[in-house]
Short mmCIF file of C-alpha atoms and ligand atoms in Angstrom, two decimals:
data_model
loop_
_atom_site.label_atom_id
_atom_site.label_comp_id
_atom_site.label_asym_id
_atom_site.label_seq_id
_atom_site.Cartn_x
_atom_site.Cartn_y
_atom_site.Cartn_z
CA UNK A 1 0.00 0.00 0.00
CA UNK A 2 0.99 3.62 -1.07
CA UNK A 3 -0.11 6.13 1.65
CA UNK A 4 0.03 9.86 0.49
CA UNK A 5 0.07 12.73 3.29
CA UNK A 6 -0.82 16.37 2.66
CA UNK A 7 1.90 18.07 5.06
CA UNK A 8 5.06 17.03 5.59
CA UNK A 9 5.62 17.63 9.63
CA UNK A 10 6.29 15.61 12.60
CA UNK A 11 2.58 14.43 12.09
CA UNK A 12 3.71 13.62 8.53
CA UNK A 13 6.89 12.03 9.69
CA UNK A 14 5.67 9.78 12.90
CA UNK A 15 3.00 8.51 10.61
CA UNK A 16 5.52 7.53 7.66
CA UNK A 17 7.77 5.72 10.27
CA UNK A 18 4.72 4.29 11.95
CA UNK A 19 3.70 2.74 8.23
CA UNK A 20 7.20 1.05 7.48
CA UNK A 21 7.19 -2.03 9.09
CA UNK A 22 3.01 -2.36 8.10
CA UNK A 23 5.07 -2.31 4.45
CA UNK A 24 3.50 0.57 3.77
CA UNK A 25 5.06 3.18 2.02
CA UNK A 26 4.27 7.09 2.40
CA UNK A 27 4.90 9.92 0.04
CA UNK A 28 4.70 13.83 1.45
CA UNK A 29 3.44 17.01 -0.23
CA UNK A 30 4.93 20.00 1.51
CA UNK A 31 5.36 23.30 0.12
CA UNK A 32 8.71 23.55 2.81
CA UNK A 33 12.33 22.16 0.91
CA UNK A 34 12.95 21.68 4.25
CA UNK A 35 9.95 19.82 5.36
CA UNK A 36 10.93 17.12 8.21
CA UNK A 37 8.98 14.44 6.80
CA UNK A 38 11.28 14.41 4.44
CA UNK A 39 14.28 13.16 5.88
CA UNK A 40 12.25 9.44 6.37
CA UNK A 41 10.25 9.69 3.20
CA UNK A 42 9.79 10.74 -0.28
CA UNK A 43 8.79 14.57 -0.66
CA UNK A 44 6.93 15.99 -3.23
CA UNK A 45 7.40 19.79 -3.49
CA UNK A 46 3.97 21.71 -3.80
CA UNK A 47 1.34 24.04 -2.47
CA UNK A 48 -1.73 22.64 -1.40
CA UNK A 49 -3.32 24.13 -3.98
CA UNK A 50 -0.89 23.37 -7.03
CA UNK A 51 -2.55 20.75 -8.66
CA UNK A 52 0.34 19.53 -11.05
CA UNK A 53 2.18 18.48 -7.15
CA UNK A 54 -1.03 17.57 -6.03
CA UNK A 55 -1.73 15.00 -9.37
CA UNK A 56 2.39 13.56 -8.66
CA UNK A 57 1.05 12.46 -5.10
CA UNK A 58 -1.99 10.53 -6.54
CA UNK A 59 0.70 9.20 -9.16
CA UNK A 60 2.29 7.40 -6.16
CA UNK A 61 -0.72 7.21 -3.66
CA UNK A 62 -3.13 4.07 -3.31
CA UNK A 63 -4.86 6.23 -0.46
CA UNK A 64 -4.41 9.63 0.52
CA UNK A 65 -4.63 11.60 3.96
CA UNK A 66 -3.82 14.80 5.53
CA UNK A 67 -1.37 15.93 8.68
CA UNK A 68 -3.32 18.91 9.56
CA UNK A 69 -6.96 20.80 8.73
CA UNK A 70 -5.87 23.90 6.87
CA UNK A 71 -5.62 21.97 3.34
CA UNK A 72 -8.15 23.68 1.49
CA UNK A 73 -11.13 21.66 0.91
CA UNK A 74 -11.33 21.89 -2.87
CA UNK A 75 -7.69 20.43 -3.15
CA UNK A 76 -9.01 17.19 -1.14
CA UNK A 77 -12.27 17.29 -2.57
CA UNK A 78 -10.35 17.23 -6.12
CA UNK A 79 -8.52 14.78 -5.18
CA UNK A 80 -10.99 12.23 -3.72
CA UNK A 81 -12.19 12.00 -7.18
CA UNK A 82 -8.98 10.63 -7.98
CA UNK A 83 -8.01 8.43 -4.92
CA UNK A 84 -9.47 7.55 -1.56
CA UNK A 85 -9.25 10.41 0.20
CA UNK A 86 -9.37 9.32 4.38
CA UNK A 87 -10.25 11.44 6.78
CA UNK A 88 -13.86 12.43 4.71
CA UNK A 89 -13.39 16.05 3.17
CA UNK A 90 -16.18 16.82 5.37
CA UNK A 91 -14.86 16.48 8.39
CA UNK A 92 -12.41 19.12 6.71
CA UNK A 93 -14.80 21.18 6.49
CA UNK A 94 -16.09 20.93 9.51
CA UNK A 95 -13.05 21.25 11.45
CA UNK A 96 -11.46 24.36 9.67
CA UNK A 97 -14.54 26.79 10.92
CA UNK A 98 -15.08 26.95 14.62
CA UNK A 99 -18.85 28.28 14.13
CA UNK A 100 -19.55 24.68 11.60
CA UNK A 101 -17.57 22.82 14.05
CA UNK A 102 -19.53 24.12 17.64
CA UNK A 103 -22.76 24.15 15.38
CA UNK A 104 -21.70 20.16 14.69
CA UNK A 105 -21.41 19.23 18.15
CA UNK A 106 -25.01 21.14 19.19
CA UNK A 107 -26.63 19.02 16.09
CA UNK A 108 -25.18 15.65 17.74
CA UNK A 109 -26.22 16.70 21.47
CA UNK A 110 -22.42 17.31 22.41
CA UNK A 111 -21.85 20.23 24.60
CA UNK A 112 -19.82 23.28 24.27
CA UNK A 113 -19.54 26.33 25.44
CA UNK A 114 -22.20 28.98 24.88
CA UNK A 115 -20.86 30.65 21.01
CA UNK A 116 -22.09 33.08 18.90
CA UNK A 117 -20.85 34.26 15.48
CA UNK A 118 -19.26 37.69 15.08
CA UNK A 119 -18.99 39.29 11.99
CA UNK A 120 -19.85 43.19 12.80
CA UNK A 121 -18.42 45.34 16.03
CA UNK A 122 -22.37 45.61 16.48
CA UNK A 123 -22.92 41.42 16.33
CA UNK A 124 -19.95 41.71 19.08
CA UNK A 125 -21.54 43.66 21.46
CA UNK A 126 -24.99 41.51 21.32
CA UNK A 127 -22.85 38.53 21.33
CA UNK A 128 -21.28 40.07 24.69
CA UNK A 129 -24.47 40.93 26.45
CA UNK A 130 -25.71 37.71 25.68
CA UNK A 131 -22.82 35.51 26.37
CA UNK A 132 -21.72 37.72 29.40
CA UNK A 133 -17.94 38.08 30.54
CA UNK A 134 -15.48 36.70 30.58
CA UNK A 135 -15.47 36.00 27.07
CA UNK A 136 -13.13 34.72 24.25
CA UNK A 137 -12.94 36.10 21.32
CA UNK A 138 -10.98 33.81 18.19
CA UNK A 139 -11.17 33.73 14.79
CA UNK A 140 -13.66 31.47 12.90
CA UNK A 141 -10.80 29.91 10.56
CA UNK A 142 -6.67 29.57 10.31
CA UNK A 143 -6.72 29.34 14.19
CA UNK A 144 -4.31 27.11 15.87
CA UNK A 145 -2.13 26.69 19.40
CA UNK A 146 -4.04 29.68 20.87
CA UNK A 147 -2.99 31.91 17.77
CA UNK A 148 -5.79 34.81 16.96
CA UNK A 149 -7.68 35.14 20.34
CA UNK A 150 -8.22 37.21 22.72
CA UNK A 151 -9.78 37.07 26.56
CA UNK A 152 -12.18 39.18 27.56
CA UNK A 153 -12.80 40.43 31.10
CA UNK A 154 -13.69 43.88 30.62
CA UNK A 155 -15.23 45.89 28.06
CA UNK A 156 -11.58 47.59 27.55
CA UNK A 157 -10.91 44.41 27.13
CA UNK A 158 -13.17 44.32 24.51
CA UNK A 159 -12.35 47.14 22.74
CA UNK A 160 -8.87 45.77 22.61
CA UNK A 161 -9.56 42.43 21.46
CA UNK A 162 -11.78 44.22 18.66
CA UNK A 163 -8.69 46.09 17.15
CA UNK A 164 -7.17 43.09 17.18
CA UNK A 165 -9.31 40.69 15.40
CA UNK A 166 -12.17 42.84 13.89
CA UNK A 167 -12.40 43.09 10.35
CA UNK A 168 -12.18 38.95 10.19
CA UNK A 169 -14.87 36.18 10.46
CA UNK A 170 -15.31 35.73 14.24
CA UNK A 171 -16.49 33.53 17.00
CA UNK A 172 -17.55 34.86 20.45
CA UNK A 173 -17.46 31.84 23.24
CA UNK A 174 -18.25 31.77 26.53
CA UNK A 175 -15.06 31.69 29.22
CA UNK A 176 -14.90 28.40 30.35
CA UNK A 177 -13.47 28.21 34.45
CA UNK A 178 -12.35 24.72 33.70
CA UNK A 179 -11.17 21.91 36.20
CA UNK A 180 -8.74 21.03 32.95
CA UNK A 181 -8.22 20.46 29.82
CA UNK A 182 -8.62 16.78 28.62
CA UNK A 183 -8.45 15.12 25.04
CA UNK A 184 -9.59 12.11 23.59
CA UNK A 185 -8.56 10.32 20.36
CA UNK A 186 -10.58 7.75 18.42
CA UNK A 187 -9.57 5.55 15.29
CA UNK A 188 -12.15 3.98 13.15
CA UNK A 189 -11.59 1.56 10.34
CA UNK A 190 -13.01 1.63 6.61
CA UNK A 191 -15.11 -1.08 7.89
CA UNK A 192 -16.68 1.19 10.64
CA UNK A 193 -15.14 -0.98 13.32
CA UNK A 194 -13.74 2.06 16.24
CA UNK A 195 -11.22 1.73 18.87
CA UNK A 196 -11.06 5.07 21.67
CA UNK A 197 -7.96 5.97 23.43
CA UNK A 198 -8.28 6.87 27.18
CA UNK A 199 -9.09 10.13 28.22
CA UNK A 200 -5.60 12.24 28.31
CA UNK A 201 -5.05 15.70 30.49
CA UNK A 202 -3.54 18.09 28.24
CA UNK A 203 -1.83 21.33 29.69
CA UNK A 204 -1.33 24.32 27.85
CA UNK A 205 1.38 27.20 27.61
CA UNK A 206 0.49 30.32 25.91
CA UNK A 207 -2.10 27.95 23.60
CA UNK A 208 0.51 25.39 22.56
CA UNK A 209 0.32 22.10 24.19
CA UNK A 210 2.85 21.39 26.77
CA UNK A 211 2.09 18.68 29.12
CA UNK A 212 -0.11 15.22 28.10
CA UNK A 213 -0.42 12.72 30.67
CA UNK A 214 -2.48 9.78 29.97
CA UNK A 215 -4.94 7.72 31.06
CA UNK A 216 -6.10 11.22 32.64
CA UNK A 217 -5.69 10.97 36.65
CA UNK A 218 -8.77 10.26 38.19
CA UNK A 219 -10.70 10.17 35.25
CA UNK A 220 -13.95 8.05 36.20
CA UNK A 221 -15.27 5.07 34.05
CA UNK A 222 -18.12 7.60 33.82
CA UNK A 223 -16.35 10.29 32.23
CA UNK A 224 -14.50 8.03 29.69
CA UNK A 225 -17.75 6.69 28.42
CA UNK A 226 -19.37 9.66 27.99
CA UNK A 227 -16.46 11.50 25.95
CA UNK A 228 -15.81 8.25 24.03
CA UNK A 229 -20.03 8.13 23.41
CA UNK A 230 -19.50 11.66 22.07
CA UNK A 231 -16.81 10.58 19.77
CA UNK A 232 -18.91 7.75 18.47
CA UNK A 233 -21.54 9.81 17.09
CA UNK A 234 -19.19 11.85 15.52
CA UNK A 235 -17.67 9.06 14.28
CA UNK A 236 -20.84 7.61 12.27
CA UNK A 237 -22.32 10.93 11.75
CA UNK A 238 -19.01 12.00 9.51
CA UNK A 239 -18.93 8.20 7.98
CA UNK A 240 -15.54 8.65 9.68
CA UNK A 241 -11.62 7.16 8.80
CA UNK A 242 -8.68 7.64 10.52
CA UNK A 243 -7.98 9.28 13.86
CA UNK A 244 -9.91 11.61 15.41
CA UNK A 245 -9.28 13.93 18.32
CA UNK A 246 -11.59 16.12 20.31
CA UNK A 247 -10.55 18.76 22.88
CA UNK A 248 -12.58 19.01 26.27
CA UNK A 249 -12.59 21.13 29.00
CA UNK A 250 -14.29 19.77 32.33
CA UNK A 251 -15.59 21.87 34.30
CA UNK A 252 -16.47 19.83 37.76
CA UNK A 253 -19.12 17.04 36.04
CA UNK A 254 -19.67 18.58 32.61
CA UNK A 255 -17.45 17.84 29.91
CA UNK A 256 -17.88 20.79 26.93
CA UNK A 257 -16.17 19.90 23.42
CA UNK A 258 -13.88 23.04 22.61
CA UNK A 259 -12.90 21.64 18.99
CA UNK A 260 -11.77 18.61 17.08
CA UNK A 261 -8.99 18.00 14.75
CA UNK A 262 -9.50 15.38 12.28
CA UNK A 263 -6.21 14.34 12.13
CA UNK A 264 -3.45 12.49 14.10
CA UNK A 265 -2.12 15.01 17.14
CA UNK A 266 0.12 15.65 19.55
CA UNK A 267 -2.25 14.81 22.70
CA UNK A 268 -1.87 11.50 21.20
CA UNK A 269 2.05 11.28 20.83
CA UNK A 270 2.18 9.24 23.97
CA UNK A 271 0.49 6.47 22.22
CA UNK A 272 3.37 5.69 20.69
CA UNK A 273 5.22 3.83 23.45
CA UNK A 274 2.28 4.14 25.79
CA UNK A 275 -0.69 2.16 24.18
CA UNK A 276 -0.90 -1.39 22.30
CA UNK A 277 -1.04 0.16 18.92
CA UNK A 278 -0.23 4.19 18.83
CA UNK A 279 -1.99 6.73 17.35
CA UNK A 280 -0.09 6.64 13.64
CA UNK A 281 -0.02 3.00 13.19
CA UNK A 282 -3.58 3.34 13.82
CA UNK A 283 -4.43 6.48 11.27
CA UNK A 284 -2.05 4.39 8.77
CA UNK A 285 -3.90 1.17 9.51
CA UNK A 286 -7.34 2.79 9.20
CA UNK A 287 -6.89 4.66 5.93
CA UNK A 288 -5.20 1.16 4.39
CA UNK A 289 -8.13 -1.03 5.16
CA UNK A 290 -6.08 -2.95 7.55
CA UNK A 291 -7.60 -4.37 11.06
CA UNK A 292 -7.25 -1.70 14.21
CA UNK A 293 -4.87 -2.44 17.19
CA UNK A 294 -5.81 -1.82 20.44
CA UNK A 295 -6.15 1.25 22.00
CA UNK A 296 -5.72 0.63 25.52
CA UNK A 297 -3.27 2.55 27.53
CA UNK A 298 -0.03 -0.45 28.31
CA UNK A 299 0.93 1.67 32.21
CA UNK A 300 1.08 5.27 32.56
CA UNK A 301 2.59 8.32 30.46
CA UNK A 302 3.42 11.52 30.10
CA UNK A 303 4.63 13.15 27.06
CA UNK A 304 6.12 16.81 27.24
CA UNK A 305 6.74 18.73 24.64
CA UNK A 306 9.92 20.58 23.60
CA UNK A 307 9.53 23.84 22.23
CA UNK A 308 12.15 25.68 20.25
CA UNK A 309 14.98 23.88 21.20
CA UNK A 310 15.43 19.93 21.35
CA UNK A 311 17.70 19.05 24.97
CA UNK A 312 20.60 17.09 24.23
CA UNK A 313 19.91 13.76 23.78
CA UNK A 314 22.17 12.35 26.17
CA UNK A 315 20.28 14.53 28.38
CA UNK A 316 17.39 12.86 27.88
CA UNK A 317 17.96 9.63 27.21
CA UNK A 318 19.72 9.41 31.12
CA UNK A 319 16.45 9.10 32.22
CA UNK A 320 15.80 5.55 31.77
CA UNK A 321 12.23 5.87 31.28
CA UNK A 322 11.96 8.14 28.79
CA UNK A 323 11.71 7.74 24.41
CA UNK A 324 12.86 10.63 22.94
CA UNK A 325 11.58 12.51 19.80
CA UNK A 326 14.07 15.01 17.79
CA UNK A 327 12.10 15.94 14.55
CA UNK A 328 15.19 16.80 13.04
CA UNK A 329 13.50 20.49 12.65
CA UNK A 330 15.54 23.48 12.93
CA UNK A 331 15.49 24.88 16.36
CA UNK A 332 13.25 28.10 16.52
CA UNK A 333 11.46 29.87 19.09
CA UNK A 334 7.94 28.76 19.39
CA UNK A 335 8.52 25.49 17.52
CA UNK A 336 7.42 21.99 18.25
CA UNK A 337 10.44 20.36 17.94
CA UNK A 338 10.62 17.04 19.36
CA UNK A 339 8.83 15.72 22.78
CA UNK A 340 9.65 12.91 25.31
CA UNK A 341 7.55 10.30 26.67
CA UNK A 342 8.23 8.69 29.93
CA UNK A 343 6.58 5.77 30.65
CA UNK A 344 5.56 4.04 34.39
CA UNK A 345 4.00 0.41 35.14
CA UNK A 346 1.56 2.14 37.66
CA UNK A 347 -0.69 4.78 38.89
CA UNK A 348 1.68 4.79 41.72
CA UNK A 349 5.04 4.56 40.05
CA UNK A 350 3.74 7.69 37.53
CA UNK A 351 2.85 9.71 40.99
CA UNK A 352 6.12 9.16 42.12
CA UNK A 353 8.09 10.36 39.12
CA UNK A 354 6.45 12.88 37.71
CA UNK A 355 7.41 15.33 39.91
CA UNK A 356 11.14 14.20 38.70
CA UNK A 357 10.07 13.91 34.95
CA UNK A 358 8.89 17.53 35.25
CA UNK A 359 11.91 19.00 36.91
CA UNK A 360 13.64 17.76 33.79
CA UNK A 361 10.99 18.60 31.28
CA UNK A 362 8.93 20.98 32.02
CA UNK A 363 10.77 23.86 30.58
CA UNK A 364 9.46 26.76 29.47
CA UNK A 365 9.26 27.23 25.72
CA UNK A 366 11.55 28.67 23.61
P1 AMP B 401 -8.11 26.64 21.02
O1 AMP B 401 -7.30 27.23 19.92
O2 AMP B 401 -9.57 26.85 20.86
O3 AMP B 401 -7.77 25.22 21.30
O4 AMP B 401 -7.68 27.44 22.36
C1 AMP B 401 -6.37 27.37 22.88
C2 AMP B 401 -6.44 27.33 24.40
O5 AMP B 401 -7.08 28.51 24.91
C3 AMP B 401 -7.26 26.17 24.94
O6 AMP B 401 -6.48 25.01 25.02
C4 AMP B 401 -7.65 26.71 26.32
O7 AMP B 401 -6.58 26.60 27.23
C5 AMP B 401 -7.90 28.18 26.04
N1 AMP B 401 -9.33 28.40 25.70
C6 AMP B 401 -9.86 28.36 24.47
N2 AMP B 401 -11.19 28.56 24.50
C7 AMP B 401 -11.53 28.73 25.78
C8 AMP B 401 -12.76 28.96 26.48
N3 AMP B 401 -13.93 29.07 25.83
N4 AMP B 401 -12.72 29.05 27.83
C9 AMP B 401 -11.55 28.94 28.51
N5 AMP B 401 -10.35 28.73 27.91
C10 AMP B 401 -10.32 28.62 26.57
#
């Protein structure tokens, strides 16, 4: 099988090394020369939107998926006339505006925060009143790891955030006072067969995802089912393949969907070492045809991120419990690139060292 990937990150990459001993081969199209997914597998050199590049990856693709949601939707859509096309361009669609995606989880009975679409400074202001502060104010589209949002406490506050992001396609949400942040990833086959990760407890820095730690501490049975319940209507509703991740935030027992990425992602990068079957060699098996691994968490991780620079990895690897990740990116500041996962047989053990782990880790980003 020939598996072609729009993007060529460390998405991009983990899944082409997760395909190679499935015997699966994976092509990239990246507009980047220096794309990291590169440096494991072939790279075709295009914009998303250049369809000669676009027609050289179906040249060389049995199946074709995507690494992250801002591919535009008529490049997949052209090309799922030509080839499979897994995850559905729908759930593209879906995905890439945050007023189609909250609107999605109210038509399947998921809940989110109270939203409101902003277009006009005068939509703003009703969409205040209504939703009350504090309030956050993002774009509708192109938004990613906290980029083009504002917080809203105050109506200076509000005036502020206006200058900032007026003028653009907006979404007004409620302020959430979560307990935490928590994510859950599901896979499901071309046959509709689904496997659900545990719930995971994601902490973030500035919007970019620092901390995962998985299965989620103290998550009940309760709360597992519900979120992975969720997941499974969204699941059939989008005729789904491939992995799927939905944020939450919890707030005491209510568990509100903030968005979903239909995609592999990093809240899942401790499946790698810390589940039966990890989150790529899932996507890769799903979008093949091939039978799902389990999903099931094997102990307890925690993955941190690194973020603009990668430690050395002597460093690193002197902690005998942890797998490191370099993505053989350039270091800049901001960046993901790399992250370690540390890995402990128990509840306990995990208590006891994480403390340790994050005294290593936990650095701030750069
Ligand atoms: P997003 O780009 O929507 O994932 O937002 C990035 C981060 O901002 C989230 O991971 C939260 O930490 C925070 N955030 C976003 N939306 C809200 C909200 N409605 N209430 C509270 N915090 C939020």
């Amino acid at each position: 099988m020939r598996v072609g990937i729009l993007g060529g990150g460390q998405l991009g990459r983990m899944l082409a090394l997760a395909a190679y001993p499935l015997g699966v081969r994976c092509t990239v199209l990246d507009p980047a020369a220096e794309a990291c997914a590169g440096q494991v597998c072939p790279h075709v050199r295009g914009d998303f939107d250049d369809f000669q590049a676009l027609y050289q990856l179906v040249q060389v693709s049995d199946v074709v998926t995507y690494e992250f949601e801002n591919v535009p939707v008529e490049s997949v859509r052209w090309l799922a006339e030509r080839v499979p096309v897994y995850p559905p361009p729908r759930a593209l669609e879906v995905s890439q505006d945050r007023i189609a995606e909250k609107s999605f989880f109210r038509d399947q009975g998921i809940p989110t925060p109270a939203f409101a679409a902003v277009d006009e400074r005068h939509d703003f202001d009703a969409a205040l009143r209504a939703i009350g502060m504090p309030a956050v104010l993002k774009t509708r589209r192109f938004g990613y790891d906290g980029k083009g949002q504002a917080v809203i406490h105050t109506p200076a506050d509000a005036d502020r955030a206006w200058e900032k992001l007026g003028g653009r396609p907006l979404i007004l949400e409620a302020f959430v006072p979560f307990d935490r942040e928590l994510s859950l990833l599901a896979v499901r086959g071309r046959d509709g067969h689904a496997v659900t990760y545990p719930l995971v407890e994601n902490e973030h820095r500035d919007g970019i995802l620092h901390r995962s730690v998985a299965p989620a501490g103290d998550a009940a049975e309760e709360l597992n089912e519900r979120a992975a319940e969720y997941a499974a209507r969204v699941l059939a509703e989008l005729d789904y393949v491939g992995v799927l991740a939905i944020e939450w935030f919890q707030d005491g027992p209510r568990l509100l969907a903030n968005e979903m990425a239909p995609r592999v992602h990093n809240s899942g990068h401790w499946s790698i070492e810390g589940a039966h079957v990890g989150q790529f060699e899932n996507h890769v098996r799903a979008v093949c045809g091939l039978p799902l691994g389990r999903a099931d968490a094997v102990g307890w991780s925690a993955m941190f991120n690194f973020i603009g620079t990668v430690p050395p990895a002597a460093d690193v690897l002197g902690h005998p419990d942890a797998h490191l990740h370099d993505y053989g990116k350039t270091a800049r500041p901001g960046r993901k690139v790399g992250h370690v996962t540390l890995r402990a047989g128990s509840a306990e053990e995990l208590a006891e060292k994480l403390p340790e782990w994050s005294r290593a880790f936990d650095r701030p980003p750069q």
